XYZ file of C-alpha atoms in Angstrom:
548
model
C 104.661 70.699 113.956
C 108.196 70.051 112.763
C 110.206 73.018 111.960
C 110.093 73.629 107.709
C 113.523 74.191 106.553
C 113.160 77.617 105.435
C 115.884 77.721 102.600
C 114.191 74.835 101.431
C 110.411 75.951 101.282
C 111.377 79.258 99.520
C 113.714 77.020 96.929
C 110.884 74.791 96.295
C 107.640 77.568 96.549
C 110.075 79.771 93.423
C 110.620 77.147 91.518
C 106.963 76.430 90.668
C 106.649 79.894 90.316
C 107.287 82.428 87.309
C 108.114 86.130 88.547
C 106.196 88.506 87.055
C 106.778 92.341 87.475
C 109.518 93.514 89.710
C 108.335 97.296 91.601
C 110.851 99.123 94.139
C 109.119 99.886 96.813
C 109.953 102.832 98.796
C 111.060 102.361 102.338
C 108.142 103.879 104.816
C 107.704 103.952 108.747
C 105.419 102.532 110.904
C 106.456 103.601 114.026
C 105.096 101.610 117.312
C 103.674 104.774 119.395
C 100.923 105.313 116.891
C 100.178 101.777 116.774
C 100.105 102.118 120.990
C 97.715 105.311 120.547
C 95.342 103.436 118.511
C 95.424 100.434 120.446
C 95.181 102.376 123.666
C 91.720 104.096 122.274
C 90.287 100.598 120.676
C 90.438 98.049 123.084
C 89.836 100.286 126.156
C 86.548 100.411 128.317
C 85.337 103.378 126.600
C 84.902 101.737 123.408
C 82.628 99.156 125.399
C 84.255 96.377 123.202
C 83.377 97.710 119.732
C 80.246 95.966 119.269
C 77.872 96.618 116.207
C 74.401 98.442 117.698
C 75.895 99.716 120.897
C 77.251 102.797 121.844
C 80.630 101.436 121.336
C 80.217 101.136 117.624
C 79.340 104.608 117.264
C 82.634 105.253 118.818
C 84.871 103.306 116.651
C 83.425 104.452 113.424
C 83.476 107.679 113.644
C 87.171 107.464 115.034
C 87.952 105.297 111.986
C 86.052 107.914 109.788
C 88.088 110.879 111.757
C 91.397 108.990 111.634
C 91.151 108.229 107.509
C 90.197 112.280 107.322
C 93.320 113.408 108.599
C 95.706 111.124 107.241
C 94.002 112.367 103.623
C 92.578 108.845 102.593
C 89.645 109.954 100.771
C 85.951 108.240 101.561
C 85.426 104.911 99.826
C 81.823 104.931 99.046
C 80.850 108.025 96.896
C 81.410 110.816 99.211
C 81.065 108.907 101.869
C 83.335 106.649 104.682
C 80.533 104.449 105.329
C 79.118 101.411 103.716
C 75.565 100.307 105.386
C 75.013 96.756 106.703
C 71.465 95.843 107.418
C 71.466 93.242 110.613
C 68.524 91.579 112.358
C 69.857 91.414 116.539
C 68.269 88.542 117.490
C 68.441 87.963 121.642
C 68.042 84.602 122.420
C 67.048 83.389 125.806
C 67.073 79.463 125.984
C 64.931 76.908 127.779
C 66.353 75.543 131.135
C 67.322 72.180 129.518
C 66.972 70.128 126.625
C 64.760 67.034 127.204
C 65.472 63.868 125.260
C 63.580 61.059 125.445
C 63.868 57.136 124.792
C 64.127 53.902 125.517
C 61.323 54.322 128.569
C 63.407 57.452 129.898
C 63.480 60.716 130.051
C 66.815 63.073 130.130
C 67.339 66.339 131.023
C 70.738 68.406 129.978
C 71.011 71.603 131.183
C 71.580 74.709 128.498
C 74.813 76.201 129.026
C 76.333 73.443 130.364
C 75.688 70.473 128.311
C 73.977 72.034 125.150
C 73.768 75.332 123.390
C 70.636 76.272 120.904
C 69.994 79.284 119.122
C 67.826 80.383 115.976
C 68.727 82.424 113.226
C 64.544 82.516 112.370
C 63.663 85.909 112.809
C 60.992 84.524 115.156
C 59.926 85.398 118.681
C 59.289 81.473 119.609
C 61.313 78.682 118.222
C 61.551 75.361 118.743
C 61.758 71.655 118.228
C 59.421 69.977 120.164
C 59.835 65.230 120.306
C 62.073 65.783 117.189
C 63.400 62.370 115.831
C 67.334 62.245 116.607
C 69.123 61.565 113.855
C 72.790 60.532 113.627
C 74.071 61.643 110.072
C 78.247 61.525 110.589
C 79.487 64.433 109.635
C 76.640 65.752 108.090
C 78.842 66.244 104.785
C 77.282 66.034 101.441
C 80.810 66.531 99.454
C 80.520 64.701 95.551
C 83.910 65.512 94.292
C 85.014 63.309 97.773
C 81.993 60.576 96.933
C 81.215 61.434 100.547
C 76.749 61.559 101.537
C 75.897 61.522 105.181
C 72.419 62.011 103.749
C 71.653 59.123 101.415
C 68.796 57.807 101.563
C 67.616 60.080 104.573
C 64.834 62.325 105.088
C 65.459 64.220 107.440
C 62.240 66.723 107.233
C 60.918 67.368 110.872
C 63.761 66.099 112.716
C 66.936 66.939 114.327
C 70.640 65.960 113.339
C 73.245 64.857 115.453
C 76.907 65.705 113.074
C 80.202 65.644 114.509
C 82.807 68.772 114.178
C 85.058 68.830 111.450
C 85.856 66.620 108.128
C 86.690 62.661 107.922
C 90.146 63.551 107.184
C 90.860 65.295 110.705
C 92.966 62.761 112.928
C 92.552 59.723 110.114
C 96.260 60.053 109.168
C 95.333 59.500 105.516
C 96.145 62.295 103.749
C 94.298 61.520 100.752
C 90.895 61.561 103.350
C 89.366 64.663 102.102
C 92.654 66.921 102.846
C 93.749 65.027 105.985
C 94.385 67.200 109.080
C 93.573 70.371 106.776
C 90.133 71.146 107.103
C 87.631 71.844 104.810
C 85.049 74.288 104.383
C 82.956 70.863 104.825
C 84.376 70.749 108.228
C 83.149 74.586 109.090
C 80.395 74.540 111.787
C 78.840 77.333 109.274
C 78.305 74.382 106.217
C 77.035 71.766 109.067
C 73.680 74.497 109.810
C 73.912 75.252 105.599
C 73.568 70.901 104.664
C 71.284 70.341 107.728
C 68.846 73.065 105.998
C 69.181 72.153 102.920
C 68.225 68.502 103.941
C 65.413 69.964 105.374
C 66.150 69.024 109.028
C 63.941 70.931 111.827
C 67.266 70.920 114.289
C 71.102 70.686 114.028
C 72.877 69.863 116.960
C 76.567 69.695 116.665
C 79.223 67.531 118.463
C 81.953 69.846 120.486
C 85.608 68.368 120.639
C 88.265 71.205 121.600
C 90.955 69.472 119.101
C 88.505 69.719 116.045
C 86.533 72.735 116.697
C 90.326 74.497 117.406
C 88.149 76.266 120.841
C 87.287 74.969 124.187
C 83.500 74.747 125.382
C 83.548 78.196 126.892
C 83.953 79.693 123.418
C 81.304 78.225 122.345
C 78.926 79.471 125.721
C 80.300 82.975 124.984
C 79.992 83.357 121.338
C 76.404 81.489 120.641
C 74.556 83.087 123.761
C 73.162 86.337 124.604
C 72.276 88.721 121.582
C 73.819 87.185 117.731
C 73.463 89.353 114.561
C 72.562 87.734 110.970
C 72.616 89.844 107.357
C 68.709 91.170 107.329
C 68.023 89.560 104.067
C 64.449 89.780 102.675
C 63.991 87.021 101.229
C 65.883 84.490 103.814
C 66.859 81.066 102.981
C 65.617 78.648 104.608
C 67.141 77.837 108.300
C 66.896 74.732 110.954
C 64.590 76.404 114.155
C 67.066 75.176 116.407
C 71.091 75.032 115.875
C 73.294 74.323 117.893
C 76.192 72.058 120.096
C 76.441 69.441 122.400
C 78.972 68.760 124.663
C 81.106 65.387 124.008
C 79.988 63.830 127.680
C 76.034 64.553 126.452
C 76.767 63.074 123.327
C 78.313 59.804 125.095
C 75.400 59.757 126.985
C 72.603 60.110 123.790
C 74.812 57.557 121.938
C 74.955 55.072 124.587
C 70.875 55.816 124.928
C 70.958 54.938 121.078
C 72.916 51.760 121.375
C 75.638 53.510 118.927
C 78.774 52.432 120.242
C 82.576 53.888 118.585
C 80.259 56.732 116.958
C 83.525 59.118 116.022
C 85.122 55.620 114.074
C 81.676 55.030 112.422
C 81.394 58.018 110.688
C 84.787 58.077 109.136
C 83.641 55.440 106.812
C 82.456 55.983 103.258
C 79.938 53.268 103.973
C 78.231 55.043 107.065
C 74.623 54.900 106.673
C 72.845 57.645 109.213
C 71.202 55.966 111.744
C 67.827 56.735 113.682
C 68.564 57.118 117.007
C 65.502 55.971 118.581
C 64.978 59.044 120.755
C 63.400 62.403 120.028
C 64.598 66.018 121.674
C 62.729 69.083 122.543
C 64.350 72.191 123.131
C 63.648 76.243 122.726
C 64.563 79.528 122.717
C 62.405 83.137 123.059
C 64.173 85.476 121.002
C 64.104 89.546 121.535
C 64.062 90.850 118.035
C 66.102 94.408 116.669
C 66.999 95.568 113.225
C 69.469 97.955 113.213
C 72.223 99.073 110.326
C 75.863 98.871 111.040
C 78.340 100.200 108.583
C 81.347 99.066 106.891
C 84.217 102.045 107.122
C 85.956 102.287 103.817
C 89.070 104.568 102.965
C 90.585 104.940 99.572
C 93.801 106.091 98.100
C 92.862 106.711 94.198
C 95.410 105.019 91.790
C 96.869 107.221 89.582
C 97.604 105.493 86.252
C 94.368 102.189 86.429
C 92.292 103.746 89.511
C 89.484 101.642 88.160
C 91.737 98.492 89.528
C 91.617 97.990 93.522
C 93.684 96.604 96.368
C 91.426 95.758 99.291
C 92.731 95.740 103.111
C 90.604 94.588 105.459
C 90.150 94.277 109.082
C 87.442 93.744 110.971
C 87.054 96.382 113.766
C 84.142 94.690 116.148
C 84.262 92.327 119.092
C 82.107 90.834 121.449
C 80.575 93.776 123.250
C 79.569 93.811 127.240
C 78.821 90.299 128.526
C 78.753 87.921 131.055
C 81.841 88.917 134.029
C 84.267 86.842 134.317
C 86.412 87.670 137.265
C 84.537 91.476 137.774
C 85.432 92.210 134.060
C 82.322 92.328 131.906
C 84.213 93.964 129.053
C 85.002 92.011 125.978
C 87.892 94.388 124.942
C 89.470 92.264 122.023
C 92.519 93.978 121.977
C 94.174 91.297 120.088
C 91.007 89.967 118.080
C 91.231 92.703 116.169
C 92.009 95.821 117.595
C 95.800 94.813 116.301
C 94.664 94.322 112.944
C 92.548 97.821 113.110
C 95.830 99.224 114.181
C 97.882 97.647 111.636
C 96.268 98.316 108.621
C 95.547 102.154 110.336
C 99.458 102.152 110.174
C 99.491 100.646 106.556
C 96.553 103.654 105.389
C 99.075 106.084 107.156
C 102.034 104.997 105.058
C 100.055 105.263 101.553
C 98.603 107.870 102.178
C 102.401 110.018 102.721
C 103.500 108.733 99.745
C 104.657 111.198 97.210
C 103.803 109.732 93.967
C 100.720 107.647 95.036
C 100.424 104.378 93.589
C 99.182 103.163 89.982
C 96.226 101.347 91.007
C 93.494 102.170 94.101
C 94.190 100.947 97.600
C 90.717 100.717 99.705
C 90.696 99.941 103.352
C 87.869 98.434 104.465
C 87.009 97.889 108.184
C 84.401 95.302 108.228
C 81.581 95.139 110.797
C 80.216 92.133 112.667
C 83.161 89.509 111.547
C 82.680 87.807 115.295
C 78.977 87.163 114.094
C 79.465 84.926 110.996
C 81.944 87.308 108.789
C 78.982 89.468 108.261
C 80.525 92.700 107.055
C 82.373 91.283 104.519
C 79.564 88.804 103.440
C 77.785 91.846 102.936
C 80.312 93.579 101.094
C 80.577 90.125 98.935
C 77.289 90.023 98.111
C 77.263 94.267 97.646
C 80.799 95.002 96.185
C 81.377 98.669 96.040
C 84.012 97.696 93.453
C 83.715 94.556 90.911
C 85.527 92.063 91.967
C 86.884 91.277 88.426
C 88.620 94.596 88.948
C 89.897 93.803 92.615
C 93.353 92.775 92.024
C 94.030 90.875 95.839
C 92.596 90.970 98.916
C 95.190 91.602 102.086
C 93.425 90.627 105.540
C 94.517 91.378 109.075
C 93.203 90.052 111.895
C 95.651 89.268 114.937
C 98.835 90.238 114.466
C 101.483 89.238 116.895
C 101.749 91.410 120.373
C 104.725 89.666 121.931
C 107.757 91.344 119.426
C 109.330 90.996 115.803
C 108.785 87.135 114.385
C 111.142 84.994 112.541
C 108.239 83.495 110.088
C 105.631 84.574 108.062
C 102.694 81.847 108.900
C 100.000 81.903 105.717
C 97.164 80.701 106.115
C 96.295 78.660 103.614
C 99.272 78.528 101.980
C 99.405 76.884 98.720
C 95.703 78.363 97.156
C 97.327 81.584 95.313
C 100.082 83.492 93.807
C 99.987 85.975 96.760
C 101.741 83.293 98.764
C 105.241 84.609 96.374
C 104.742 87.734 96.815
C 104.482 87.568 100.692
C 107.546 85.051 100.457
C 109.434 87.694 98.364
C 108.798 90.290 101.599
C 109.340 88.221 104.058
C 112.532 86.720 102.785
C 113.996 90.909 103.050
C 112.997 90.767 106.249
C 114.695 87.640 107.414
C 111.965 85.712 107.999
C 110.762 82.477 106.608
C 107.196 81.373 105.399
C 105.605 78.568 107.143
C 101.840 77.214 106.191
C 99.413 77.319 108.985
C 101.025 74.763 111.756
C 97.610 73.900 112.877
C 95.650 73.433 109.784
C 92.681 71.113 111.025
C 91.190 74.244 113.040
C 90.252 75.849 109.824
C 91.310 79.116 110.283
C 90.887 79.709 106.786
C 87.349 80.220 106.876
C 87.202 81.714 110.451
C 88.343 85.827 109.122
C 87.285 87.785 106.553
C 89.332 87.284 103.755
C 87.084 83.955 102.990
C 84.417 85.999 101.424
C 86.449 87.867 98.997
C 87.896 84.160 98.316
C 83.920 83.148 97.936
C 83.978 85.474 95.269
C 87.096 84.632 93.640
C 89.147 87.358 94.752
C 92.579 85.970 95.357
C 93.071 86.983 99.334
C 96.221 86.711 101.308
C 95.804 86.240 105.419
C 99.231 85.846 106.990
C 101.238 87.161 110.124
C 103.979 86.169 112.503
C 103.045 83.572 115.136
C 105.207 80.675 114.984
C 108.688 82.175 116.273
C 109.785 84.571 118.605
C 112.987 86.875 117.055
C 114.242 86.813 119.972
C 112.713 84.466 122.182
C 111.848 81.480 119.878
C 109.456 79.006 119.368
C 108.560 77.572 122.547
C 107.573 80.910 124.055
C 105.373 81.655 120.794
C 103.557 78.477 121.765
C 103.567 79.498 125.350
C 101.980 82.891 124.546
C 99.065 81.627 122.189
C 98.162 78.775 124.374
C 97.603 81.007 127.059
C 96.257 83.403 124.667
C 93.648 80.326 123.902
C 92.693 79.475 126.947
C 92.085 82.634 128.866
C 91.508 85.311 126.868
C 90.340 84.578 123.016
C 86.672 85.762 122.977
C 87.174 86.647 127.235
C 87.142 89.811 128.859
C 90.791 88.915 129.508
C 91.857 89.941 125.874
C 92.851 93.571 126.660
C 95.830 95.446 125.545
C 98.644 95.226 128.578
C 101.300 97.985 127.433
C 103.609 96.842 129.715
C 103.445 93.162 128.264
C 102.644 93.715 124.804
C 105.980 94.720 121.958
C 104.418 96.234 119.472
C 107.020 95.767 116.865
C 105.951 92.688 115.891
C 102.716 94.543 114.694
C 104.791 97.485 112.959
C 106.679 94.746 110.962
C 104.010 92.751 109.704
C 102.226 95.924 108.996
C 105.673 97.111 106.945
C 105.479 93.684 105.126
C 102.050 93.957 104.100
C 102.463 97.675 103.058
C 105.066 96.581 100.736
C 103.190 93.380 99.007
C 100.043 96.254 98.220
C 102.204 98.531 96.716
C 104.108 96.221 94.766
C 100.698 94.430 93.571
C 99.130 97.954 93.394
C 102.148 99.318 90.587
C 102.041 96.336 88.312
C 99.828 95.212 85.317
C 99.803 91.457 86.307
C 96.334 90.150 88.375
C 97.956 87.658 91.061
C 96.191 84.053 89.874
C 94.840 81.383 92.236
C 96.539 77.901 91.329
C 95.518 75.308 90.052
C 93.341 72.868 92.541
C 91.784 75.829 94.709
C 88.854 75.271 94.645
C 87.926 79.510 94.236
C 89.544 79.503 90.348
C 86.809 78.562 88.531
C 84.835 81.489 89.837
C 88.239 83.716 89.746
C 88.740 82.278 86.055
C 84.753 83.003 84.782
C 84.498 86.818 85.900
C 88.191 87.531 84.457
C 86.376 86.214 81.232
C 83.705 88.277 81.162
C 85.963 91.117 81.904
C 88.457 90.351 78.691
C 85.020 90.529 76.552
């Protein structure tokens, strides 16, 4: 990405931009040894790599709960720290390979490998067994874009083959859905949502690293072993078998199907799916648990509109004990999120010494199970313990820069709210510039938990350092997140390395989100998502309903 003029951006991002209430905010510490103290409890072995059902949630709850306690942020729910998430644990162990057969042959691809396939069916067998492949492009069914990979398709009984990502990605065409910015169309999530909603028995999706913004062994370690869904009662309805493909098997079941420049072909508005002539069969035995995990939730009470809320969040699970890689069988996630645990710990700290406590309520709310599908704060979505007409903003954290102080101020998604001036306005006093998400076809987005408050139209700001060094600049950012990307997101390699790590790039993103809550949490005005987001109209109906 080309380097924004900052000067510029700001100039342009005010100008479209009315100021509303101006707040001083007090000047607070958030001093880098108690971020190192909390990072050096969270992300070590003991905590067995904070996953939800295992000893090592226990653990980090009840240190959250015990941390919140003596600072003197009161409990969130009632009387209580703890907000209950029912989960179904669903252990899934696949069949050796996936056979696929056609054309007089039969092909084997070996799970793991060449093809992963799990089941959200709370089922102990599952399965698609000679399932018609279907090729259905993207496997988009988008009318404001006049975009159907479905027409005309029944797709009851069989299985879908649907590339990663949206039309737009790589097309150059701007005007292509949102070009290189990814939609929630292009989310893996909406590809198994459409593919049920068709009907379809199986959804099998294509892996590129570029689109899907994660190599191959991201997707081995995050859709294998034991995966936890919300335990609804009355489930919608799901494909048995979902999944991904590798690109090589997918060459080879194209070329099977006679499909040639598949990628090119679906980019089209005229694609038509296309039967490919072979069928699949491929299972998985599932071990089933249901278990509750909880939500911790803090709260400083406003003092003048306490019935008005501020939400942080930050999800405080990872990956749990797994498969070793390199004698390590400890998915720490010191990064992903024990930094953004830490953070907001360090934010809760600094409210909660304030003298005159703010006007409205600040909550912070560590969400459960966000490395499953955002399920903690789906949960909370669908089970607000405050209205979300009377939740002002929502203020996520989840990875905030180990490697020292940052020149910018990345947003992600940038453009969809007013929040976007008010973390301009805080960033600016820190001599920093704002920059929109560099690498906006990944979708990040939709990939923390700030995208279900969005969902239901709370406006939600997500935004940290990671483009520029302070002192080392860009190039060793990049340096530092690619490596970050290839060994150790979702690894047992993500671990907290005190003699690497500069925590003051966490204590000053943490100081510049302190200071857009309070602000936000001492004014009248409810931050506003522009126009063209695509959350407003849900945003604009409940602030009806609440003027009434």
């Amino acid at each position: 990405m080309k380097k924004i003029v900052p000067g510029l951006l700001v100039a342009l991002f005010f100008a479209g931009c009315q100021s509303q209430e101006t707040t001083e905010i007090p000047e607070v510490t958030i001093d880098t040894l108690t971020i190192d103290r909390h990072m050096s409890i969270l992300a070590s072995d003991e905590f067995l790599g904070r996953k939800p059902f295992t000893e090592g949630e226990e653990k980090t709850i009840y240190y959250l709960e015990s941390e919140l306690k003596t600072m003197g942020v009161k409990p969130g729910n009632g009387d209580s720290y703890f907000q209950e998430v029912p989960l179904v644990e669903i252990t899934g162990t696949q069949s050796e390979v996936m056979t696929v057969k056609g054309n007089g042959k039969t092909l084997e691809f070996e799970t793991g490998n060449s093809v992963v396939v799990y089941t959200e069916r709370v089922e102990e067998k599952v399965s698609i067994e000679n399932s018609e492949l279907v090729y259905a492009g993207f496997g988009i069914v988008a009318p404001e874009y006049g975009w159907n990979d479905y027409e005309g398709l029944d797709v009851k009984g069989k299985t879908v083959v649907v590339l990663v990502n949206d039309p737009g990605f790589g097309s150059g065409d701007s005007t292509l859905f949102k070009g290189d910015q990814m939609t929630y169309y292009g989310r893996w999530t909406y590809k198994y949502e459409e593919a049920a909603r068709q009907g379809a028995a199986g959804v099998l999706i294509v892996h590129e690293t570029v689109p899907a913004g994660y190599p191959w062994l991201v997707v081995e370690s995050s859709w294998t072993g034991a995966k936890l869904n919300l335990d609804d009662a009355n489930p919608p309805y799901k494909c048995a078998i979902q999944g991904w493909i590798t690109r090589n098997t997918a060459v080879s079941l194209f070329r099977e199907a006679g499909i040639k420049d598949y990628s090119d072909l679906a980019k089209s508005k005229d694609f038509k799916p296309v039967s490919m002539g072979l069928t699949a069969s491929v299972g998985v035995e599932n071990a089933i648990k249901k278990d509750m995990s909880r939500n911790v939730v803090g709260m400083i009470e406003g003092t003048e509109r306490p019935d008005e809320y501020i939400i942080y969040s930050a999800h405080w699970d990872h990956l749990g004990v797994g498969a070793p890689i390199d004698g390590d069988s400890i998915y720490n996630g010191a990064h992903d999120n024990a930094t953004g645990v830490t953070g907001m710990l360090g934010i809760a700290e600094a409210f909660a010494k304030l003298e005159t406590k703010p006007e409205r309520s600040v909550v912070f709310l560590f969400v459960t199970a966000e490395e499953q599908g955002l399920l903690g704060s789906a949960y909370y979505g669908q089970n607000p313990i405050f209205p979300p007409n009377q939740t002002v903003a929502n203020i996520n954290m989840d990875g905030l820069p180990a490697y020292g102080e940052m020149k910018d101020l990345t947003i992600t998604g940038y453009g969809q709210s007013e929040l976007d001036k008010y973390a301009t306005a805080e960033a600016e006093k820190q001599g920093r510039y704002v920059i929109p998400d560099p690498d906006p076809g990944k979708g990040y987005f939709f990939r923390s938990d700030h995208f279900n408050f969005a969902k239901v139209g709370i406006p939600a700001l997500y935004a940290s350092g990671s483009y520029e060094s302070m002192e080392k600049g860009v190039e060793f950012t990049d340096q530092k997140t690619q490596e970050y990307l290839a060994i150790r997101y979702h690894q047992p390699q993500d671990n907290y390395l005190p003699d690497e790590w500069d925590l003051k790039g966490i204590a000053q993103d943490a100081k510049l989100l302190f200071n857009v809550g309070y602000r936000i949490a001492n004014e009248t005005y409810f931050p506003q998502w522009n126009e063209g987001s695509e959350f407003k109209a849900k945003r604009d109906a409940d602030m009806s309903l609440r003027k009434r």
